[in-house]
Amino acid sequence: DAGVTQSPTHLIKTRGQHVTLRCSPISGHKSVSWYQQVLGQGPQFIFQYYEKEERGRGNFPDRFSARQFPNYSSELNVNALLLGDSALYLCASSLGAAWLNTEAFFGQGTRLTVV
Amino acid sequence: GESVGLHLPTLSVQEGDNSIINCAYSNSASDYFIWYKQESGKGPQFIIDIRSNMDKRQGQRVTVLLNKTVKHLSLQIAATQPGDSAVYFCAENMGDTGNQFYFGTGTSLTVIP
């Protein structure tokens, strides 16, 4: 069975550009969460989507947006990229909205470098 | 502000010894905690979890201890193996925040053969 799939695996962008990151959850999972992991730090929560609705938003500027599609895949969009946006972007999928009752699985992430 | 932190950023242990990784949290409202293992180039991998109504939970070679009085969490790995070398994170969640978890900085565990 395929796990959480993220694309692309690596990406280099220039300051000011826009980027779209994609995530396909495990089959049957309806919740997708996005995390940003800066080098040397723990992941930081960005968004959670469940059944195509936003369920949570972390402390990120409006340049960050996301959506979830009918097939439960998700996109994370970042506008006006800054050097500080360079990080590993992780997607996690779970069956339900709350991890308390269901295990969540992380993808391998997209390594974004802004130059 | 609220934070999740780790006491030691790095830990080296001999193969076969037991490892203990510590984590401090400051949010008394947190009611669910997860330990993750992250190997180089990979996403975090679930190890074990514990709810705030428990003090201890055991898995295969791993035990998590929760001390709510001092807001401390620890992960014990028995008979540490080279494959256990990774960065370990604790993450806390307030029950009403869905999948919004707060991760600590992480502890890098190195197992010496």
PDB file of C-alpha atoms in Angstrom:
ATOM      1  CA  ASP A   1       0.000   0.000   0.000  1.00  0.00           C
ATOM      2  CA  ALA A   2       1.268   3.464  -0.809  1.00  0.00           C
ATOM      3  CA  GLY A   3       2.020   5.755   2.074  1.00  0.00           C
ATOM      4  CA  VAL A   4       1.680   9.516   2.100  1.00  0.00           C
ATOM      5  CA  THR A   5       3.064  10.863  -1.164  1.00  0.00           C
ATOM      6  CA  GLN A   6       4.472  14.357  -1.514  1.00  0.00           C
ATOM      7  CA  SER A   7       5.680  16.109  -4.627  1.00  0.00           C
ATOM      8  CA  PRO A   8       8.071  17.406  -5.610  1.00  0.00           C
ATOM      9  CA  THR A   9      10.758  15.997  -3.311  1.00  0.00           C
ATOM     10  CA  HIS A  10      13.064  18.945  -3.817  1.00  0.00           C
ATOM     11  CA  LEU A  11      12.460  22.427  -5.121  1.00  0.00           C
ATOM     12  CA  ILE A  12      14.514  25.580  -5.596  1.00  0.00           C
ATOM     13  CA  LYS A  13      12.743  28.912  -5.956  1.00  0.00           C
ATOM     14  CA  THR A  14      13.747  32.552  -6.084  1.00  0.00           C
ATOM     15  CA  ARG A  15      12.627  35.151  -3.568  1.00  0.00           C
ATOM     16  CA  GLY A  16       9.284  36.633  -4.503  1.00  0.00           C
ATOM     17  CA  GLN A  17       8.132  33.609  -6.470  1.00  0.00           C
ATOM     18  CA  HIS A  18       5.166  31.399  -5.720  1.00  0.00           C
ATOM     19  CA  VAL A  19       5.253  27.676  -4.944  1.00  0.00           C
ATOM     20  CA  THR A  20       2.706  24.872  -4.827  1.00  0.00           C
ATOM     21  CA  LEU A  21       3.379  21.702  -2.892  1.00  0.00           C
ATOM     22  CA  ARG A  22       1.237  18.606  -3.245  1.00  0.00           C
ATOM     23  CA  CYS A  23       0.242  15.792  -0.945  1.00  0.00           C
ATOM     24  CA  SER A  24      -1.669  12.575  -1.546  1.00  0.00           C
ATOM     25  CA  PRO A  25      -2.863  10.960   1.679  1.00  0.00           C
ATOM     26  CA  ILE A  26      -3.070   7.274   2.379  1.00  0.00           C
ATOM     27  CA  SER A  27      -6.082   5.730   0.674  1.00  0.00           C
ATOM     28  CA  GLY A  28      -9.139   6.158   2.876  1.00  0.00           C
ATOM     29  CA  HIS A  29      -7.647   8.938   4.974  1.00  0.00           C
ATOM     30  CA  LYS A  30      -9.724  12.088   5.014  1.00  0.00           C
ATOM     31  CA  SER A  31      -7.515  14.442   7.002  1.00  0.00           C
ATOM     32  CA  VAL A  32      -4.353  16.165   5.825  1.00  0.00           C
ATOM     33  CA  SER A  33      -2.110  18.348   7.970  1.00  0.00           C
ATOM     34  CA  TRP A  34       0.791  20.493   6.827  1.00  0.00           C
ATOM     35  CA  TYR A  35       3.908  21.201   8.882  1.00  0.00           C
ATOM     36  CA  GLN A  36       7.004  23.296   8.252  1.00  0.00           C
ATOM     37  CA  GLN A  37      10.306  21.992   9.566  1.00  0.00           C
ATOM     38  CA  VAL A  38      13.200  24.415   9.526  1.00  0.00           C
ATOM     39  CA  LEU A  39      16.617  22.766   9.679  1.00  0.00           C
ATOM     40  CA  GLY A  40      17.523  21.814  13.222  1.00  0.00           C
ATOM     41  CA  GLN A  41      14.029  22.391  14.616  1.00  0.00           C
ATOM     42  CA  GLY A  42      10.885  20.428  15.183  1.00  0.00           C
ATOM     43  CA  PRO A  43       7.946  20.579  12.781  1.00  0.00           C
ATOM     44  CA  GLN A  44       5.632  23.564  13.138  1.00  0.00           C
ATOM     45  CA  PHE A  45       1.924  23.271  12.405  1.00  0.00           C
ATOM     46  CA  ILE A  46       0.626  25.206   9.392  1.00  0.00           C
ATOM     47  CA  PHE A  47      -2.808  23.844   8.443  1.00  0.00           C
ATOM     48  CA  GLN A  48      -5.191  20.960   8.935  1.00  0.00           C
ATOM     49  CA  TYR A  49      -7.921  19.982   6.495  1.00  0.00           C
ATOM     50  CA  TYR A  50     -10.621  17.417   7.072  1.00  0.00           C
ATOM     51  CA  GLU A  51     -13.340  16.577   4.593  1.00  0.00           C
ATOM     52  CA  LYS A  52     -12.215  19.521   2.447  1.00  0.00           C
ATOM     53  CA  GLU A  53     -12.672  22.044   5.237  1.00  0.00           C
ATOM     54  CA  GLU A  54      -9.997  23.904   7.141  1.00  0.00           C
ATOM     55  CA  ARG A  55      -9.924  22.617  10.713  1.00  0.00           C
ATOM     56  CA  GLY A  56      -6.925  24.461  12.046  1.00  0.00           C
ATOM     57  CA  ARG A  57      -4.410  27.116  11.158  1.00  0.00           C
ATOM     58  CA  GLY A  58      -1.055  27.757  12.767  1.00  0.00           C
ATOM     59  CA  ASN A  59       0.754  31.027  13.251  1.00  0.00           C
ATOM     60  CA  PHE A  60       1.758  31.620   9.641  1.00  0.00           C
ATOM     61  CA  PRO A  61       1.240  34.720   7.474  1.00  0.00           C
ATOM     62  CA  ASP A  62      -1.481  34.957   4.851  1.00  0.00           C
ATOM     63  CA  ARG A  63       1.129  34.183   2.184  1.00  0.00           C
ATOM     64  CA  PHE A  64       0.497  30.567   3.158  1.00  0.00           C
ATOM     65  CA  SER A  65      -2.713  28.970   1.960  1.00  0.00           C
ATOM     66  CA  ALA A  66      -3.953  25.452   1.352  1.00  0.00           C
ATOM     67  CA  ARG A  67      -6.875  23.503   0.076  1.00  0.00           C
ATOM     68  CA  GLN A  68      -8.124  19.936  -0.005  1.00  0.00           C
ATOM     69  CA  PHE A  69      -9.705  18.343  -3.023  1.00  0.00           C
ATOM     70  CA  PRO A  70     -12.652  15.904  -3.267  1.00  0.00           C
ATOM     71  CA  ASN A  71     -10.190  12.988  -3.499  1.00  0.00           C
ATOM     72  CA  TYR A  72      -8.649  14.251  -0.207  1.00  0.00           C
ATOM     73  CA  SER A  73      -5.363  15.230  -1.771  1.00  0.00           C
ATOM     74  CA  SER A  74      -4.093  18.641  -0.758  1.00  0.00           C
ATOM     75  CA  GLU A  75      -2.035  21.558  -1.971  1.00  0.00           C
ATOM     76  CA  LEU A  76      -0.012  24.027   0.054  1.00  0.00           C
ATOM     77  CA  ASN A  77       0.619  27.351  -1.629  1.00  0.00           C
ATOM     78  CA  VAL A  78       3.141  29.946  -0.573  1.00  0.00           C
ATOM     79  CA  ASN A  79       3.250  33.372  -2.221  1.00  0.00           C
ATOM     80  CA  ALA A  80       5.997  35.984  -2.261  1.00  0.00           C
ATOM     81  CA  LEU A  81       8.626  33.550  -1.051  1.00  0.00           C
ATOM     82  CA  LEU A  82      11.169  34.715   1.491  1.00  0.00           C
ATOM     83  CA  LEU A  83      14.547  33.209   2.306  1.00  0.00           C
ATOM     84  CA  GLY A  84      13.094  32.162   5.665  1.00  0.00           C
ATOM     85  CA  ASP A  85      10.563  29.944   3.940  1.00  0.00           C
ATOM     86  CA  SER A  86      13.357  27.505   3.151  1.00  0.00           C
ATOM     87  CA  ALA A  87      12.420  24.354   5.008  1.00  0.00           C
ATOM     88  CA  LEU A  88      11.172  20.803   4.790  1.00  0.00           C
ATOM     89  CA  TYR A  89       7.395  20.847   4.305  1.00  0.00           C
ATOM     90  CA  LEU A  90       5.712  17.792   5.729  1.00  0.00           C
ATOM     91  CA  CYS A  91       2.274  16.432   5.056  1.00  0.00           C
ATOM     92  CA  ALA A  92       0.562  14.053   7.469  1.00  0.00           C
ATOM     93  CA  SER A  93      -2.596  12.092   6.794  1.00  0.00           C
ATOM     94  CA  SER A  94      -4.968  10.465   9.211  1.00  0.00           C
ATOM     95  CA  LEU A  95      -8.266   8.687   9.031  1.00  0.00           C
ATOM     96  CA  GLY A  96     -10.066  11.121  11.296  1.00  0.00           C
ATOM     97  CA  ALA A  97      -9.691  14.729  12.271  1.00  0.00           C
ATOM     98  CA  ALA A  98      -8.155  14.129  15.674  1.00  0.00           C
ATOM     99  CA  TRP A  99      -4.963  12.160  16.095  1.00  0.00           C
ATOM    100  CA  LEU A 100      -6.110  11.196  19.546  1.00  0.00           C
ATOM    101  CA  ASN A 101      -8.132   8.370  18.110  1.00  0.00           C
ATOM    102  CA  THR A 102      -6.203   7.539  15.001  1.00  0.00           C
ATOM    103  CA  GLU A 103      -2.568   7.326  14.030  1.00  0.00           C
ATOM    104  CA  ALA A 104      -1.224   9.907  11.620  1.00  0.00           C
ATOM    105  CA  PHE A 105       1.399   9.137   9.015  1.00  0.00           C
ATOM    106  CA  PHE A 106       3.912  11.620   7.653  1.00  0.00           C
ATOM    107  CA  GLY A 107       5.218  11.797   4.127  1.00  0.00           C
ATOM    108  CA  GLN A 108       8.909  12.237   3.401  1.00  0.00           C
ATOM    109  CA  GLY A 109       8.419  15.920   2.791  1.00  0.00           C
ATOM    110  CA  THR A 110       9.291  18.492   0.159  1.00  0.00           C
ATOM    111  CA  ARG A 111      12.608  20.229   0.650  1.00  0.00           C
ATOM    112  CA  LEU A 112      12.104  23.861  -0.438  1.00  0.00           C
ATOM    113  CA  THR A 113      15.116  26.107  -0.899  1.00  0.00           C
ATOM    114  CA  VAL A 114      14.560  29.804  -1.537  1.00  0.00           C
ATOM    115  CA  VAL A 115      17.520  31.662  -3.017  1.00  0.00           C
TER     116      VAL A 115
ATOM    117  CA  GLY B   1       4.544  31.462  26.175  1.00  0.00           C
ATOM    118  CA  GLU B   2       3.698  27.765  25.980  1.00  0.00           C
ATOM    119  CA  SER B   3       6.488  25.553  24.684  1.00  0.00           C
ATOM    120  CA  VAL B   4       7.697  22.045  24.331  1.00  0.00           C
ATOM    121  CA  GLY B   5      11.382  21.612  24.895  1.00  0.00           C
ATOM    122  CA  LEU B   6      13.989  18.941  25.321  1.00  0.00           C
ATOM    123  CA  HIS B   7      16.648  18.844  28.021  1.00  0.00           C
ATOM    124  CA  LEU B   8      19.445  17.411  25.872  1.00  0.00           C
ATOM    125  CA  PRO B   9      19.978  18.132  22.200  1.00  0.00           C
ATOM    126  CA  THR B  10      22.291  15.128  21.683  1.00  0.00           C
ATOM    127  CA  LEU B  11      22.671  11.712  23.264  1.00  0.00           C
ATOM    128  CA  SER B  12      25.208   8.968  22.595  1.00  0.00           C
ATOM    129  CA  VAL B  13      24.762   5.451  23.940  1.00  0.00           C
ATOM    130  CA  GLN B  14      26.483   2.119  23.520  1.00  0.00           C
ATOM    131  CA  GLU B  15      24.679  -0.540  21.572  1.00  0.00           C
ATOM    132  CA  GLY B  16      22.706  -2.711  23.961  1.00  0.00           C
ATOM    133  CA  ASP B  17      22.374  -0.033  26.635  1.00  0.00           C
ATOM    134  CA  ASN B  18      19.112   1.636  27.524  1.00  0.00           C
ATOM    135  CA  SER B  19      18.400   5.172  26.286  1.00  0.00           C
ATOM    136  CA  ILE B  20      16.369   7.847  28.022  1.00  0.00           C
ATOM    137  CA  ILE B  21      15.215  10.924  26.143  1.00  0.00           C
ATOM    138  CA  ASN B  22      13.537  13.695  28.113  1.00  0.00           C
ATOM    139  CA  CYS B  23      11.047  16.363  27.220  1.00  0.00           C
ATOM    140  CA  ALA B  24       9.570  19.272  29.177  1.00  0.00           C
ATOM    141  CA  TYR B  25       6.261  20.854  28.356  1.00  0.00           C
ATOM    142  CA  SER B  26       4.647  23.918  29.825  1.00  0.00           C
ATOM    143  CA  ASN B  27       1.053  23.763  28.618  1.00  0.00           C
ATOM    144  CA  SER B  28      -0.994  22.262  31.424  1.00  0.00           C
ATOM    145  CA  ALA B  29      -3.959  21.967  29.058  1.00  0.00           C
ATOM    146  CA  SER B  30      -2.166  19.426  26.856  1.00  0.00           C
ATOM    147  CA  ASP B  31      -3.837  16.067  27.140  1.00  0.00           C
ATOM    148  CA  TYR B  32      -2.164  13.941  24.507  1.00  0.00           C
ATOM    149  CA  PHE B  33       1.498  13.359  23.701  1.00  0.00           C
ATOM    150  CA  ILE B  34       3.321  11.522  20.942  1.00  0.00           C
ATOM    151  CA  TRP B  35       6.942  10.544  20.512  1.00  0.00           C
ATOM    152  CA  TYR B  36       8.275  10.577  16.948  1.00  0.00           C
ATOM    153  CA  LYS B  37      11.463   9.241  15.402  1.00  0.00           C
ATOM    154  CA  GLN B  38      12.891  11.024  12.386  1.00  0.00           C
ATOM    155  CA  GLU B  39      15.683   9.514  10.356  1.00  0.00           C
ATOM    156  CA  SER B  40      17.716  11.590   7.955  1.00  0.00           C
ATOM    157  CA  GLY B  41      15.775  12.402   4.805  1.00  0.00           C
ATOM    158  CA  LYS B  42      12.522  10.978   6.107  1.00  0.00           C
ATOM    159  CA  GLY B  43       9.366  12.264   7.711  1.00  0.00           C
ATOM    160  CA  PRO B  44       8.637  11.703  11.413  1.00  0.00           C
ATOM    161  CA  GLN B  45       7.564   8.192  12.325  1.00  0.00           C
ATOM    162  CA  PHE B  46       5.151   7.458  15.165  1.00  0.00           C
ATOM    163  CA  ILE B  47       6.737   5.565  18.056  1.00  0.00           C
ATOM    164  CA  ILE B  48       4.337   5.676  20.971  1.00  0.00           C
ATOM    165  CA  ASP B  49       1.682   7.915  22.450  1.00  0.00           C
ATOM    166  CA  ILE B  50       0.201   8.585  25.855  1.00  0.00           C
ATOM    167  CA  ARG B  51      -2.871  10.374  27.123  1.00  0.00           C
ATOM    168  CA  SER B  52      -2.768  12.683  30.106  1.00  0.00           C
ATOM    169  CA  ASN B  53      -4.857  10.286  32.194  1.00  0.00           C
ATOM    170  CA  MET B  54      -1.983   7.796  32.119  1.00  0.00           C
ATOM    171  CA  ASP B  55       1.455   7.828  33.770  1.00  0.00           C
ATOM    172  CA  LYS B  56       3.120   5.110  31.759  1.00  0.00           C
ATOM    173  CA  ARG B  57       2.688   3.238  28.529  1.00  0.00           C
ATOM    174  CA  GLN B  58       4.794   0.469  27.088  1.00  0.00           C
ATOM    175  CA  GLY B  59       5.399  -0.632  23.542  1.00  0.00           C
ATOM    176  CA  GLN B  60       7.911  -2.897  21.917  1.00  0.00           C
ATOM    177  CA  ARG B  61      11.274  -1.917  23.509  1.00  0.00           C
ATOM    178  CA  VAL B  62       9.916   1.558  24.268  1.00  0.00           C
ATOM    179  CA  THR B  63       8.263   3.049  27.323  1.00  0.00           C
ATOM    180  CA  VAL B  64       6.845   6.528  27.730  1.00  0.00           C
ATOM    181  CA  LEU B  65       6.519   8.079  31.168  1.00  0.00           C
ATOM    182  CA  LEU B  66       4.410  11.138  31.886  1.00  0.00           C
ATOM    183  CA  ASN B  67       4.811  13.226  35.035  1.00  0.00           C
ATOM    184  CA  LYS B  68       2.090  15.842  34.998  1.00  0.00           C
ATOM    185  CA  THR B  69       3.197  17.348  38.287  1.00  0.00           C
ATOM    186  CA  VAL B  70       6.431  18.627  36.787  1.00  0.00           C
ATOM    187  CA  LYS B  71       5.213  18.593  33.182  1.00  0.00           C
ATOM    188  CA  HIS B  72       7.826  16.108  32.067  1.00  0.00           C
ATOM    189  CA  LEU B  73       7.772  13.375  29.477  1.00  0.00           C
ATOM    190  CA  SER B  74      10.401  10.742  28.833  1.00  0.00           C
ATOM    191  CA  LEU B  75      11.029   8.040  26.260  1.00  0.00           C
ATOM    192  CA  GLN B  76      12.946   4.972  27.301  1.00  0.00           C
ATOM    193  CA  ILE B  77      14.408   2.676  24.669  1.00  0.00           C
ATOM    194  CA  ALA B  78      15.556  -0.719  25.874  1.00  0.00           C
ATOM    195  CA  ALA B  79      18.575  -2.499  24.394  1.00  0.00           C
ATOM    196  CA  THR B  80      19.330   0.342  21.990  1.00  0.00           C
ATOM    197  CA  GLN B  81      20.279  -0.760  18.488  1.00  0.00           C
ATOM    198  CA  PRO B  82      22.140   1.040  15.678  1.00  0.00           C
ATOM    199  CA  GLY B  83      18.846   1.379  13.840  1.00  0.00           C
ATOM    200  CA  ASP B  84      17.580   3.536  16.700  1.00  0.00           C
ATOM    201  CA  SER B  85      19.967   6.321  15.713  1.00  0.00           C
ATOM    202  CA  ALA B  86      17.763   9.248  14.723  1.00  0.00           C
ATOM    203  CA  VAL B  87      16.285  12.506  15.992  1.00  0.00           C
ATOM    204  CA  TYR B  88      13.487  12.027  18.499  1.00  0.00           C
ATOM    205  CA  PHE B  89      10.714  14.550  19.010  1.00  0.00           C
ATOM    206  CA  CYS B  90       8.011  14.820  21.584  1.00  0.00           C
ATOM    207  CA  ALA B  91       4.806  16.492  20.475  1.00  0.00           C
ATOM    208  CA  GLU B  92       1.902  17.729  22.562  1.00  0.00           C
ATOM    209  CA  ASN B  93      -1.685  18.351  21.676  1.00  0.00           C
ATOM    210  CA  MET B  94      -4.573  20.052  23.342  1.00  0.00           C
ATOM    211  CA  GLY B  95      -7.577  17.880  22.790  1.00  0.00           C
ATOM    212  CA  ASP B  96      -9.662  20.557  21.166  1.00  0.00           C
ATOM    213  CA  THR B  97      -7.085  21.453  18.518  1.00  0.00           C
ATOM    214  CA  GLY B  98      -7.421  18.428  16.255  1.00  0.00           C
ATOM    215  CA  ASN B  99      -4.137  17.706  14.567  1.00  0.00           C
ATOM    216  CA  GLN B 100      -2.395  20.855  15.768  1.00  0.00           C
ATOM    217  CA  PHE B 101       0.632  19.467  17.556  1.00  0.00           C
ATOM    218  CA  TYR B 102       3.481  21.395  19.120  1.00  0.00           C
ATOM    219  CA  PHE B 103       6.831  19.723  18.563  1.00  0.00           C
ATOM    220  CA  GLY B 104       9.967  20.103  20.619  1.00  0.00           C
ATOM    221  CA  THR B 105      13.352  20.875  19.098  1.00  0.00           C
ATOM    222  CA  GLY B 106      14.392  17.224  19.114  1.00  0.00           C
ATOM    223  CA  THR B 107      17.139  15.060  20.562  1.00  0.00           C
ATOM    224  CA  SER B 108      19.689  13.445  18.280  1.00  0.00           C
ATOM    225  CA  LEU B 109      20.405   9.889  19.421  1.00  0.00           C
ATOM    226  CA  THR B 110      23.602   8.217  18.244  1.00  0.00           C
ATOM    227  CA  VAL B 111      24.136   4.533  18.968  1.00  0.00           C
ATOM    228  CA  ILE B 112      27.780   3.501  19.181  1.00  0.00           C
ATOM    229  CA  PRO B 113      28.385  -0.084  17.954  1.00  0.00           C
TER     230      PRO B 113
END
